[in-house]
mmCIF file with all atom_site columns, N, CA and C in Angstrom:
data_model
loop_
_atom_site.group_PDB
_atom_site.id
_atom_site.type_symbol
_atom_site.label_atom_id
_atom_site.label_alt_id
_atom_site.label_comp_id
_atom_site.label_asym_id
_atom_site.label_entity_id
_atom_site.label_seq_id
_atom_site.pdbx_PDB_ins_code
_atom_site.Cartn_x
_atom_site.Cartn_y
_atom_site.Cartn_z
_atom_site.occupancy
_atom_site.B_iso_or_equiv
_atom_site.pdbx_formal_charge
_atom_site.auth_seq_id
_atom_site.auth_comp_id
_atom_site.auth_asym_id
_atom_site.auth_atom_id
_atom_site.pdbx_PDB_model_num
ATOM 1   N N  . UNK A 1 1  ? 0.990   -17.353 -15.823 1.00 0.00 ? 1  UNK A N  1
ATOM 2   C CA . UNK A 1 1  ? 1.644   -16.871 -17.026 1.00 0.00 ? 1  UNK A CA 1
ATOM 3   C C  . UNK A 1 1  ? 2.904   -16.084 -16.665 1.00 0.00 ? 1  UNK A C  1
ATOM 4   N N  . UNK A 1 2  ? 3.167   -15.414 -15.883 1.00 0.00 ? 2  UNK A N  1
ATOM 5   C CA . UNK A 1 2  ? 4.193   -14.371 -15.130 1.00 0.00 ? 2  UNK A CA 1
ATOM 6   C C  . UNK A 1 2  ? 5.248   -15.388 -14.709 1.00 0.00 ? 2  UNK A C  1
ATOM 7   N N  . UNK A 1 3  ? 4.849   -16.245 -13.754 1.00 0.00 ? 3  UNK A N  1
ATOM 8   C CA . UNK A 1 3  ? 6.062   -17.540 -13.740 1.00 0.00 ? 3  UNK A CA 1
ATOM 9   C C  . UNK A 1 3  ? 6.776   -18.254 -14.856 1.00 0.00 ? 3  UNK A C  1
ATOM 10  N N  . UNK A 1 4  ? 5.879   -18.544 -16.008 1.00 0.00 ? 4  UNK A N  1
ATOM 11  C CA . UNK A 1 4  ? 6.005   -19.206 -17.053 1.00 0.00 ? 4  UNK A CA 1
ATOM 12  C C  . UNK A 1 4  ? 7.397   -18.283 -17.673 1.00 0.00 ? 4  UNK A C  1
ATOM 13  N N  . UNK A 1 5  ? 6.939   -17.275 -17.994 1.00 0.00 ? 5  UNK A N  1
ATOM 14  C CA . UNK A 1 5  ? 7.483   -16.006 -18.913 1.00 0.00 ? 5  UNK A CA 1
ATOM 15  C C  . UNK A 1 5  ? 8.904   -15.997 -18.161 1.00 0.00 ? 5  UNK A C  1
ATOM 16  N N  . UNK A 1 6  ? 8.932   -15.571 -16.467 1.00 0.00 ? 6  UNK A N  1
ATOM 17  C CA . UNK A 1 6  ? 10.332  -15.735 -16.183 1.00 0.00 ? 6  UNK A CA 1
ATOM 18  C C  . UNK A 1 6  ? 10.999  -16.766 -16.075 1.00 0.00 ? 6  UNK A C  1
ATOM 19  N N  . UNK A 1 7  ? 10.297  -18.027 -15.968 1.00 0.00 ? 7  UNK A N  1
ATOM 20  C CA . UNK A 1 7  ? 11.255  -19.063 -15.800 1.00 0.00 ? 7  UNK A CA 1
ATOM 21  C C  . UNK A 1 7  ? 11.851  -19.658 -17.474 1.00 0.00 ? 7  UNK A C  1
ATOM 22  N N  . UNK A 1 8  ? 11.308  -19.036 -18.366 1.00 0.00 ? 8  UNK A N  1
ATOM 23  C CA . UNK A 1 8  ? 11.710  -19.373 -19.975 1.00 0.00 ? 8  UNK A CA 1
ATOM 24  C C  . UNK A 1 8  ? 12.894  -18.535 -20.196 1.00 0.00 ? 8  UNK A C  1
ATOM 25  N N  . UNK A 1 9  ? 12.594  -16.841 -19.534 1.00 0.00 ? 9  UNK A N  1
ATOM 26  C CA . UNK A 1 9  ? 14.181  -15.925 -19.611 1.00 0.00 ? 9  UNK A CA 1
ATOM 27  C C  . UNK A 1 9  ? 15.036  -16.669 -18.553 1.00 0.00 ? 9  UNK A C  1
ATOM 28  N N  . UNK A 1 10 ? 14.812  -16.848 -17.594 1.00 0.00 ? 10 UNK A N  1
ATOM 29  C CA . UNK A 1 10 ? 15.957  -17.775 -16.961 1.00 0.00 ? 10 UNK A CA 1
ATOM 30  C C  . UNK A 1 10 ? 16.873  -18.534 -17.197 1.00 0.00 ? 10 UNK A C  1
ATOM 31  N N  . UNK A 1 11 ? 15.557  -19.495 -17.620 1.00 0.00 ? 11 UNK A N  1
ATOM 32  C CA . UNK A 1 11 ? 16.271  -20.855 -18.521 1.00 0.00 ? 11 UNK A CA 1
ATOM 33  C C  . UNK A 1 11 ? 17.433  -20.312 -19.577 1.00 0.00 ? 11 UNK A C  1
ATOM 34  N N  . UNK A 1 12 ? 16.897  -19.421 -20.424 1.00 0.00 ? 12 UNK A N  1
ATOM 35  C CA . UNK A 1 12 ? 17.311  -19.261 -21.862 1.00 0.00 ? 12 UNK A CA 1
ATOM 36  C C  . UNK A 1 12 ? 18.779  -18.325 -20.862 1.00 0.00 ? 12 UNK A C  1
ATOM 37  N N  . UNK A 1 13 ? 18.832  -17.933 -20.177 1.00 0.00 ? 13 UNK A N  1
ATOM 38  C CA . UNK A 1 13 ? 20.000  -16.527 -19.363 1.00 0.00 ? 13 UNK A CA 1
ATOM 39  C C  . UNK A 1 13 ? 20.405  -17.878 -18.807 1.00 0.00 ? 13 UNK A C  1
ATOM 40  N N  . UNK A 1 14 ? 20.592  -19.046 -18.356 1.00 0.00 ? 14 UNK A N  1
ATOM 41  C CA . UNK A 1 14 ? 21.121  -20.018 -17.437 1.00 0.00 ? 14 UNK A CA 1
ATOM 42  C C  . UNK A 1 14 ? 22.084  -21.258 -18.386 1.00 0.00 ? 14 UNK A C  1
ATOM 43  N N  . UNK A 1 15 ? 21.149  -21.641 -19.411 1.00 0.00 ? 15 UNK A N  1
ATOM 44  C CA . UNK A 1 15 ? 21.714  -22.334 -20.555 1.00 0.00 ? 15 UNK A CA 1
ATOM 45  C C  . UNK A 1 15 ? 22.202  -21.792 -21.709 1.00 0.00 ? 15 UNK A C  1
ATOM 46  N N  . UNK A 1 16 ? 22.081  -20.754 -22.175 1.00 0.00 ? 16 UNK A N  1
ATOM 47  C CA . UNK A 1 16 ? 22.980  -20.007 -23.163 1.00 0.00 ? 16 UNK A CA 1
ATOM 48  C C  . UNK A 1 16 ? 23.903  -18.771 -23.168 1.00 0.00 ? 16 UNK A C  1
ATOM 49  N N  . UNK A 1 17 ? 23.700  -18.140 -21.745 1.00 0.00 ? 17 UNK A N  1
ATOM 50  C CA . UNK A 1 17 ? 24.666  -17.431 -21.090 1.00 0.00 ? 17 UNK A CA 1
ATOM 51  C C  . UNK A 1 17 ? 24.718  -16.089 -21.978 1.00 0.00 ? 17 UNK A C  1
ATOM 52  N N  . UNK A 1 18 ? 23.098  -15.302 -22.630 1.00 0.00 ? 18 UNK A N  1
ATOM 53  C CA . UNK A 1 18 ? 23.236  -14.710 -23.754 1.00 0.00 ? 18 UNK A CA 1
ATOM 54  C C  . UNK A 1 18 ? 23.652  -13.199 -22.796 1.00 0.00 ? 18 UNK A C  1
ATOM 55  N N  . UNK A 1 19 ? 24.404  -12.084 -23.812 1.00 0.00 ? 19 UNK A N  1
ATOM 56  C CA . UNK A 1 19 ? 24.160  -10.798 -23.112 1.00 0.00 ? 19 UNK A CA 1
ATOM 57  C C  . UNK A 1 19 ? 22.473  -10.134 -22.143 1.00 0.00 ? 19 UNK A C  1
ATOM 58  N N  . UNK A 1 20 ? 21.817  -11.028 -23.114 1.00 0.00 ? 20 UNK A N  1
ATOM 59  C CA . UNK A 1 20 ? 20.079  -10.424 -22.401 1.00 0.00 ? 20 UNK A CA 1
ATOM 60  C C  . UNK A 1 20 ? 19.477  -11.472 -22.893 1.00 0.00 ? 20 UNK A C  1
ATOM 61  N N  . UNK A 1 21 ? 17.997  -11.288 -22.684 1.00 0.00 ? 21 UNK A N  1
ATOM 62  C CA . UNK A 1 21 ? 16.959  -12.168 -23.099 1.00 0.00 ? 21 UNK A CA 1
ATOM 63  C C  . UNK A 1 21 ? 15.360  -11.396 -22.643 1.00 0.00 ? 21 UNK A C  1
ATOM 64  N N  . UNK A 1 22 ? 14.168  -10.995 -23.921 1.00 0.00 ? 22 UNK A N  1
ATOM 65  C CA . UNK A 1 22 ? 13.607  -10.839 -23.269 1.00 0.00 ? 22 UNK A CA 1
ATOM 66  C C  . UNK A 1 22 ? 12.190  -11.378 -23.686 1.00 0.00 ? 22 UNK A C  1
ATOM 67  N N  . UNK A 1 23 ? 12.026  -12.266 -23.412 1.00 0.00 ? 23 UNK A N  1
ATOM 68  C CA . UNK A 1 23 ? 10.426  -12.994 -23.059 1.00 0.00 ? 23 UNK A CA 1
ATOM 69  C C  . UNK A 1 23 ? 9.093   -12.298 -23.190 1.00 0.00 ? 23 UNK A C  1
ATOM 70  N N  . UNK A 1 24 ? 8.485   -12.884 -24.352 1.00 0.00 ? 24 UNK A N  1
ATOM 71  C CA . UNK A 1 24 ? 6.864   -12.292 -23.680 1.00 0.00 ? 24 UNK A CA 1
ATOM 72  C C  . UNK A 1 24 ? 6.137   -13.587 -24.485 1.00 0.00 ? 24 UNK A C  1
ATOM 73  N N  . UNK A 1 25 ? 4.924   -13.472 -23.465 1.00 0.00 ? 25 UNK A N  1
ATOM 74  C CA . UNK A 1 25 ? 4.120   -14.652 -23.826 1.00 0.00 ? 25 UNK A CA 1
ATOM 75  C C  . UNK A 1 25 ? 2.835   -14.034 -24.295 1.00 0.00 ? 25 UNK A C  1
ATOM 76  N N  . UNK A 1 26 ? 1.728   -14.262 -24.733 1.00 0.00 ? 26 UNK A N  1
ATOM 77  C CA . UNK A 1 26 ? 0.917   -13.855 -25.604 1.00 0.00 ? 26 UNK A CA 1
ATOM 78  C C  . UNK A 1 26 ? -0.078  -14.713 -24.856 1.00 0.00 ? 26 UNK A C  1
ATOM 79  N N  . UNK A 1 27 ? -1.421  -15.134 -24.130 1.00 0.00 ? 27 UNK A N  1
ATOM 80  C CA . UNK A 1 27 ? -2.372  -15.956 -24.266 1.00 0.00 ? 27 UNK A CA 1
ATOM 81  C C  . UNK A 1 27 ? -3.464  -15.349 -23.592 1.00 0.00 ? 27 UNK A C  1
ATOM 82  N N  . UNK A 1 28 ? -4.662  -16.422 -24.522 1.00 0.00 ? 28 UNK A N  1
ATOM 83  C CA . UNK A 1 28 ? -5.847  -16.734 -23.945 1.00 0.00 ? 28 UNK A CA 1
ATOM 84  C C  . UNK A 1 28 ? -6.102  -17.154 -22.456 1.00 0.00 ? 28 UNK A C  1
ATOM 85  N N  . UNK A 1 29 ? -6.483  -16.376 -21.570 1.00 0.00 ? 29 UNK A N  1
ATOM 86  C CA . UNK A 1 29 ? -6.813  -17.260 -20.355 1.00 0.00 ? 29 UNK A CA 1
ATOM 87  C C  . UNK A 1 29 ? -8.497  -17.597 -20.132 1.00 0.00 ? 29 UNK A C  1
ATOM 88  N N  . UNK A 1 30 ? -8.589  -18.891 -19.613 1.00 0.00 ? 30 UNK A N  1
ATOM 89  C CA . UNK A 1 30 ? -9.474  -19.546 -19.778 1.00 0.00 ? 30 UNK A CA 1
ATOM 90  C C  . UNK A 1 30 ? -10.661 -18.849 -18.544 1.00 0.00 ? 30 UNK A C  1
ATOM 91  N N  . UNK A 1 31 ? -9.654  -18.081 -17.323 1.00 0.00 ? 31 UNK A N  1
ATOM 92  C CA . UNK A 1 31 ? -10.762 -17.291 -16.712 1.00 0.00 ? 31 UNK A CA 1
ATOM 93  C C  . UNK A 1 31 ? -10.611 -16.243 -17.207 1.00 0.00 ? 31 UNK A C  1
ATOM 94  N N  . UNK A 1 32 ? -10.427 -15.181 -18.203 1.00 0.00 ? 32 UNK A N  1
ATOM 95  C CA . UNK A 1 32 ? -11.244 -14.260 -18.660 1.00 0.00 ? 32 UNK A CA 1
ATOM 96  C C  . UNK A 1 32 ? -12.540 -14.796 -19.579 1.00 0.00 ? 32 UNK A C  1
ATOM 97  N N  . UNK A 1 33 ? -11.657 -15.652 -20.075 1.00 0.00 ? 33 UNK A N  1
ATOM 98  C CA . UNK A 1 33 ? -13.209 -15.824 -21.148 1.00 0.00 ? 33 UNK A CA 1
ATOM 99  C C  . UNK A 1 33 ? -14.174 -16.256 -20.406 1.00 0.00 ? 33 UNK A C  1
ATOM 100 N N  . UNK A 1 34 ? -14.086 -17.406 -19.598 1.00 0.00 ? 34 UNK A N  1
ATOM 101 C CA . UNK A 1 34 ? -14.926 -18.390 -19.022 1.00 0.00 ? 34 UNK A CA 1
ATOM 102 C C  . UNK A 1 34 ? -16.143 -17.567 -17.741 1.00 0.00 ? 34 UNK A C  1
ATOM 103 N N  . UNK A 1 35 ? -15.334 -16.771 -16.853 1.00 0.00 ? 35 UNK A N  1
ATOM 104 C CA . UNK A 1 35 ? -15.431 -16.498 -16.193 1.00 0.00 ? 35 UNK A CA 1
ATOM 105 C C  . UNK A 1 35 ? -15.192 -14.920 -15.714 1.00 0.00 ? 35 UNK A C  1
ATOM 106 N N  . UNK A 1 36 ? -14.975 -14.316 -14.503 1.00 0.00 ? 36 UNK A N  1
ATOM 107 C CA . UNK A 1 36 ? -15.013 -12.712 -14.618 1.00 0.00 ? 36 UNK A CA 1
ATOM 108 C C  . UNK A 1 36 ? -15.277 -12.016 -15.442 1.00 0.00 ? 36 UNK A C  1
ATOM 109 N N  . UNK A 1 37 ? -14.249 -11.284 -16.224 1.00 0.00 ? 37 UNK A N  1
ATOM 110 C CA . UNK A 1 37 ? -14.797 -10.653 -17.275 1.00 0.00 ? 37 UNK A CA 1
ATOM 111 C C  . UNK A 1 37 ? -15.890 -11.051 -18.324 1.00 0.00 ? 37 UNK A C  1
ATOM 112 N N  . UNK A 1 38 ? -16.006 -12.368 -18.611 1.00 0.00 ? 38 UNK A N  1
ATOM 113 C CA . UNK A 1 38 ? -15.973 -12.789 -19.915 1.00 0.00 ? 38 UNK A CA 1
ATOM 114 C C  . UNK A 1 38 ? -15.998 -12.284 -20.869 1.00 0.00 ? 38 UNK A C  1
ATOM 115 N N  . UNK A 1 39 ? -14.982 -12.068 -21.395 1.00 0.00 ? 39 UNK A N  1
ATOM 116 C CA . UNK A 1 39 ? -14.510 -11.090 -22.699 1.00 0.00 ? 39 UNK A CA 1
ATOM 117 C C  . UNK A 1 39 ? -13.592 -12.438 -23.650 1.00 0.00 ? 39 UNK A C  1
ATOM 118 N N  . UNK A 1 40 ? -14.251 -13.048 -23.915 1.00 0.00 ? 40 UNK A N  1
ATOM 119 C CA . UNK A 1 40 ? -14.009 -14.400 -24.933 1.00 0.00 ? 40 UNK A CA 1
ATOM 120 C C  . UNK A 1 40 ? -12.790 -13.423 -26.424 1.00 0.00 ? 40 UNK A C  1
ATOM 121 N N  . UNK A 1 41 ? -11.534 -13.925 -26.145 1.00 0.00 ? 41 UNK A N  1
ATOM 122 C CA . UNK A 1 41 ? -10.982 -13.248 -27.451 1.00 0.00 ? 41 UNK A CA 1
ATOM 123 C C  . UNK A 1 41 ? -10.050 -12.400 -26.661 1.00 0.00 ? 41 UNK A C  1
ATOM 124 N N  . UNK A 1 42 ? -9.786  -12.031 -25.288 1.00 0.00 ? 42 UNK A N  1
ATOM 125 C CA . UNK A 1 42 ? -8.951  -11.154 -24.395 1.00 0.00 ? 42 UNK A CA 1
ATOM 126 C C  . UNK A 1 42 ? -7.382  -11.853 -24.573 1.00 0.00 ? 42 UNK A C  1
ATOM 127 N N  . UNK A 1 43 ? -6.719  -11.331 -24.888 1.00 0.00 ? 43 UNK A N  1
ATOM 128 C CA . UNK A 1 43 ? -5.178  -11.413 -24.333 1.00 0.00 ? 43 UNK A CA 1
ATOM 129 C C  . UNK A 1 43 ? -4.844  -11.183 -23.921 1.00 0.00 ? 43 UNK A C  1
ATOM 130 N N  . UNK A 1 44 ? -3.631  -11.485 -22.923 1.00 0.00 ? 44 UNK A N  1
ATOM 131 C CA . UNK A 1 44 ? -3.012  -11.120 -21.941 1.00 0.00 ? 44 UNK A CA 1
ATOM 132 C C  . UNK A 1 44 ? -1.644  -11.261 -22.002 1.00 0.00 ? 44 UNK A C  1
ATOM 133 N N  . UNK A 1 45 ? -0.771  -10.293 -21.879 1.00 0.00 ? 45 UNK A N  1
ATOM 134 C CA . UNK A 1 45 ? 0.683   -10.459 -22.273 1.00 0.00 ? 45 UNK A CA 1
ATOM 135 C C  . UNK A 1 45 ? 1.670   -9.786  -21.441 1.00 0.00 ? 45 UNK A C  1
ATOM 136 N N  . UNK A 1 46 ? 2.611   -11.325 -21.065 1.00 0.00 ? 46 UNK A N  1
ATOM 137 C CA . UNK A 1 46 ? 3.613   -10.637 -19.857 1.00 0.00 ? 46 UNK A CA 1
ATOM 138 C C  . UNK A 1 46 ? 4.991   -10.833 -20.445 1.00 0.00 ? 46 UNK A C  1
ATOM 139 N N  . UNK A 1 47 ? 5.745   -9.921  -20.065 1.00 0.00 ? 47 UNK A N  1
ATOM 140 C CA . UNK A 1 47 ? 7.160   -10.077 -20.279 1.00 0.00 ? 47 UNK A CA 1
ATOM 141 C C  . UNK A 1 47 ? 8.219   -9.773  -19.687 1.00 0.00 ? 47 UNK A C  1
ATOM 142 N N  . UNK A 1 48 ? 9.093   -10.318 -19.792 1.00 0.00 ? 48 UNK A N  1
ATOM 143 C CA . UNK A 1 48 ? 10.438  -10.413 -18.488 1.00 0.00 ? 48 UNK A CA 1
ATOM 144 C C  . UNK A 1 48 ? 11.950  -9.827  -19.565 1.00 0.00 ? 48 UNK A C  1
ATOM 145 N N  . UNK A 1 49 ? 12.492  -8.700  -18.745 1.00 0.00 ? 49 UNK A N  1
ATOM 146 C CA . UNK A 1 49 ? 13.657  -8.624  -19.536 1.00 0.00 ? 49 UNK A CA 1
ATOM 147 C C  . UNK A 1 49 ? 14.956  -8.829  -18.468 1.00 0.00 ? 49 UNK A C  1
ATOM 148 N N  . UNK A 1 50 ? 15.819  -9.170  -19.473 1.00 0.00 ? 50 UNK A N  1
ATOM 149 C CA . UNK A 1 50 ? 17.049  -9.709  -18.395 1.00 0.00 ? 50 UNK A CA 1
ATOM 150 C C  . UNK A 1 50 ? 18.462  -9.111  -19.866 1.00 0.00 ? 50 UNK A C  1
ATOM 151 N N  . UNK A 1 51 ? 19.348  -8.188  -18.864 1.00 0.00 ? 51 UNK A N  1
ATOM 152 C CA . UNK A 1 51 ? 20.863  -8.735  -19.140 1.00 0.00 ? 51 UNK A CA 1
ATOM 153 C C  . UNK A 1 51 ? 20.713  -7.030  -19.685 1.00 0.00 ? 51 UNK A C  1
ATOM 154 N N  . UNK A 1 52 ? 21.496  -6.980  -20.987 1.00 0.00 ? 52 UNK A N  1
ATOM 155 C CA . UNK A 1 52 ? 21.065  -6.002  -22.026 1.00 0.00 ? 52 UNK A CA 1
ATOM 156 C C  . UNK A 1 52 ? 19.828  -5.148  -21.906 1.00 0.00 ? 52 UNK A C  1
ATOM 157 N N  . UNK A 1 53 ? 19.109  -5.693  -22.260 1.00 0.00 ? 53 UNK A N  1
ATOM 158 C CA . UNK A 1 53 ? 17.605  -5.334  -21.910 1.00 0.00 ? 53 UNK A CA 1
ATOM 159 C C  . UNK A 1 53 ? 16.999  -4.698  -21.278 1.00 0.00 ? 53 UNK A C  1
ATOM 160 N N  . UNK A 1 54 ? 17.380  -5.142  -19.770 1.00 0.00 ? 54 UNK A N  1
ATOM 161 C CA . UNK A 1 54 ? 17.129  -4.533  -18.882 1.00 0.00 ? 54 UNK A CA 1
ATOM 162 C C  . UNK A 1 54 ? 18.112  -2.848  -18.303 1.00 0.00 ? 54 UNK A C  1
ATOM 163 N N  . UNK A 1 55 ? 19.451  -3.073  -18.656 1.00 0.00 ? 55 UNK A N  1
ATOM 164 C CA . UNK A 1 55 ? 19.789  -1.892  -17.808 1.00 0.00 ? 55 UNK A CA 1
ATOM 165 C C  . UNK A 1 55 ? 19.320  -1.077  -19.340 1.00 0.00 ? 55 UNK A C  1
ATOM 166 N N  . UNK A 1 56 ? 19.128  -1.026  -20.712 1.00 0.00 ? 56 UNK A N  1
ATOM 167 C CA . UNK A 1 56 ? 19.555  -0.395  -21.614 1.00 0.00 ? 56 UNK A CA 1
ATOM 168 C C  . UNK A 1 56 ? 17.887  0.076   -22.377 1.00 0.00 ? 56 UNK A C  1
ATOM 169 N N  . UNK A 1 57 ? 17.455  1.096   -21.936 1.00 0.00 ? 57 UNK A N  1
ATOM 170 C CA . UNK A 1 57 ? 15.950  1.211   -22.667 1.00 0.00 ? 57 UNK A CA 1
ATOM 171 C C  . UNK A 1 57 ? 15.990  1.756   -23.934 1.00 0.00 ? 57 UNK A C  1
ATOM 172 N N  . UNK A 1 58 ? 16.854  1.747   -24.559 1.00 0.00 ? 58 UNK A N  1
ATOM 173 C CA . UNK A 1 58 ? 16.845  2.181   -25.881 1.00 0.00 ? 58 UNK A CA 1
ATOM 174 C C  . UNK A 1 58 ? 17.232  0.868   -26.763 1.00 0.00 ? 58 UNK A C  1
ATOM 175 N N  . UNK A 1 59 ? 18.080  -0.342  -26.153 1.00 0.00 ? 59 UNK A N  1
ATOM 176 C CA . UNK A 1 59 ? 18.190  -1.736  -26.954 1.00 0.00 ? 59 UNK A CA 1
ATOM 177 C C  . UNK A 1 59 ? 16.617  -2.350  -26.681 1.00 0.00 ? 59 UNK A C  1
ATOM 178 N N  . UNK A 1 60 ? 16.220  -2.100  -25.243 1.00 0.00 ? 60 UNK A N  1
ATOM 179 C CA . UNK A 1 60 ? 14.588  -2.890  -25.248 1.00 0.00 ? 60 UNK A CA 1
ATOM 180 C C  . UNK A 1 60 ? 14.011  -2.142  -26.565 1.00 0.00 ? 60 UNK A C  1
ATOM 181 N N  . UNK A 1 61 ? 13.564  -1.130  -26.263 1.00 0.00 ? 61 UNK A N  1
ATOM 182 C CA . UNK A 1 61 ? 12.660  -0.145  -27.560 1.00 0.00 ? 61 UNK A CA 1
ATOM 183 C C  . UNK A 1 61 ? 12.922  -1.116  -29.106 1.00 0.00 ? 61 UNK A C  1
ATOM 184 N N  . UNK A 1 62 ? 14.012  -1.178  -29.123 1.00 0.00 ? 62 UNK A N  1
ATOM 185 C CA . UNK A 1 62 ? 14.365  -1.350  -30.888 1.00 0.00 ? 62 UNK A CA 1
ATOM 186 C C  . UNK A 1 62 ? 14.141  -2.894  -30.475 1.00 0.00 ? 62 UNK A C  1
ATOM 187 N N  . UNK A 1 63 ? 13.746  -3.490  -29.924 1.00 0.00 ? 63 UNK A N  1
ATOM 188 C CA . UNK A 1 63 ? 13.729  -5.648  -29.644 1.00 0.00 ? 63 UNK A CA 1
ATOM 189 C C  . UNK A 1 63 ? 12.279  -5.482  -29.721 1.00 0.00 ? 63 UNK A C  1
ATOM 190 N N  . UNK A 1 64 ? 11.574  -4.273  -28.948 1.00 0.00 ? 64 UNK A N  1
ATOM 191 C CA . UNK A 1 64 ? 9.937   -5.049  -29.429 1.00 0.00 ? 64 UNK A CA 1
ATOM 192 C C  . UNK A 1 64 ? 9.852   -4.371  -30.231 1.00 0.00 ? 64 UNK A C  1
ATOM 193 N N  . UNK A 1 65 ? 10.385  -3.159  -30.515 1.00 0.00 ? 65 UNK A N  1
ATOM 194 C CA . UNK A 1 65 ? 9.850   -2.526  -32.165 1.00 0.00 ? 65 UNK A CA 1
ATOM 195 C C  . UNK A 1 65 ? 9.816   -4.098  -33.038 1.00 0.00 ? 65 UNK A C  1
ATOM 196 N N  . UNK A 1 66 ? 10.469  -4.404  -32.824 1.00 0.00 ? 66 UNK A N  1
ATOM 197 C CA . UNK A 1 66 ? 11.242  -5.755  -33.844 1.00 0.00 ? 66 UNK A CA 1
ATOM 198 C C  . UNK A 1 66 ? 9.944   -6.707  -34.045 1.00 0.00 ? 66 UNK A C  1
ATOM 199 N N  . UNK A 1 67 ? 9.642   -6.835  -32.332 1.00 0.00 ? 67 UNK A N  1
ATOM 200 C CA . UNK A 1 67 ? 9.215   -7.929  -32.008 1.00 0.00 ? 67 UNK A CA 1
ATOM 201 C C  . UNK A 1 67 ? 7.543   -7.537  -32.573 1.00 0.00 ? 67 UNK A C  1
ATOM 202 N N  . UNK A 1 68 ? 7.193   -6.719  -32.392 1.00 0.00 ? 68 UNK A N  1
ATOM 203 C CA . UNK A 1 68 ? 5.714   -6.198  -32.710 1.00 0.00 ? 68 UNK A CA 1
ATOM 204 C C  . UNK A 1 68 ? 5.543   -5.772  -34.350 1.00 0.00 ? 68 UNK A C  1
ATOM 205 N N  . UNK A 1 69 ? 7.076   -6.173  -34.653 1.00 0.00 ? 69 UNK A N  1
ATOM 206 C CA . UNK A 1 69 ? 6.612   -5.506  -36.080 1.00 0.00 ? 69 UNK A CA 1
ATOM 207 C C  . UNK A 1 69 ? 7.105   -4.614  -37.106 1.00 0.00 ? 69 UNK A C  1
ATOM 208 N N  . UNK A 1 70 ? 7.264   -3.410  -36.191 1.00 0.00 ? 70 UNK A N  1
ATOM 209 C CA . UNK A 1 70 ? 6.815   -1.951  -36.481 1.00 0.00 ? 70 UNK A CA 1
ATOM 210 C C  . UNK A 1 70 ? 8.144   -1.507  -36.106 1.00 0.00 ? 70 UNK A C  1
#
């Protein structure tokens, strides 16, 4: 999931050349539920920031405020 997440900000920072980009993925993994924990219903969520984003913690803050909602 961690590969996934950066290689989507990449992509998106490589082909659209944006000021930032920042990624998060949301999922079910099939070994928590299945296996170790089993905690069936667990999420797991990674995210990658690039450009903006990253040097500026007050533009991140207000992108997942956004992004979460709230």
């Amino acid at each position: 999931q961690e590969r996934l997440t950066t290689s989507i900000a990449e992509s998106i920072m490589k082909a659209l050349r944006p000021k930032g980009v920042l990624a998060i993925i949301e999922a079910e993994h099939l070994c928590m539920t299945m296996r170790g924990v089993k905690k069936p219903g667990t999420i797991a969520q990674t995210s990658v920031v690039r450009g903006i984003f990253r040097k500026n913690a007050a533009t991140r803050a207000e992108a997942m405020a956004l992004i979460k909602g709230k």
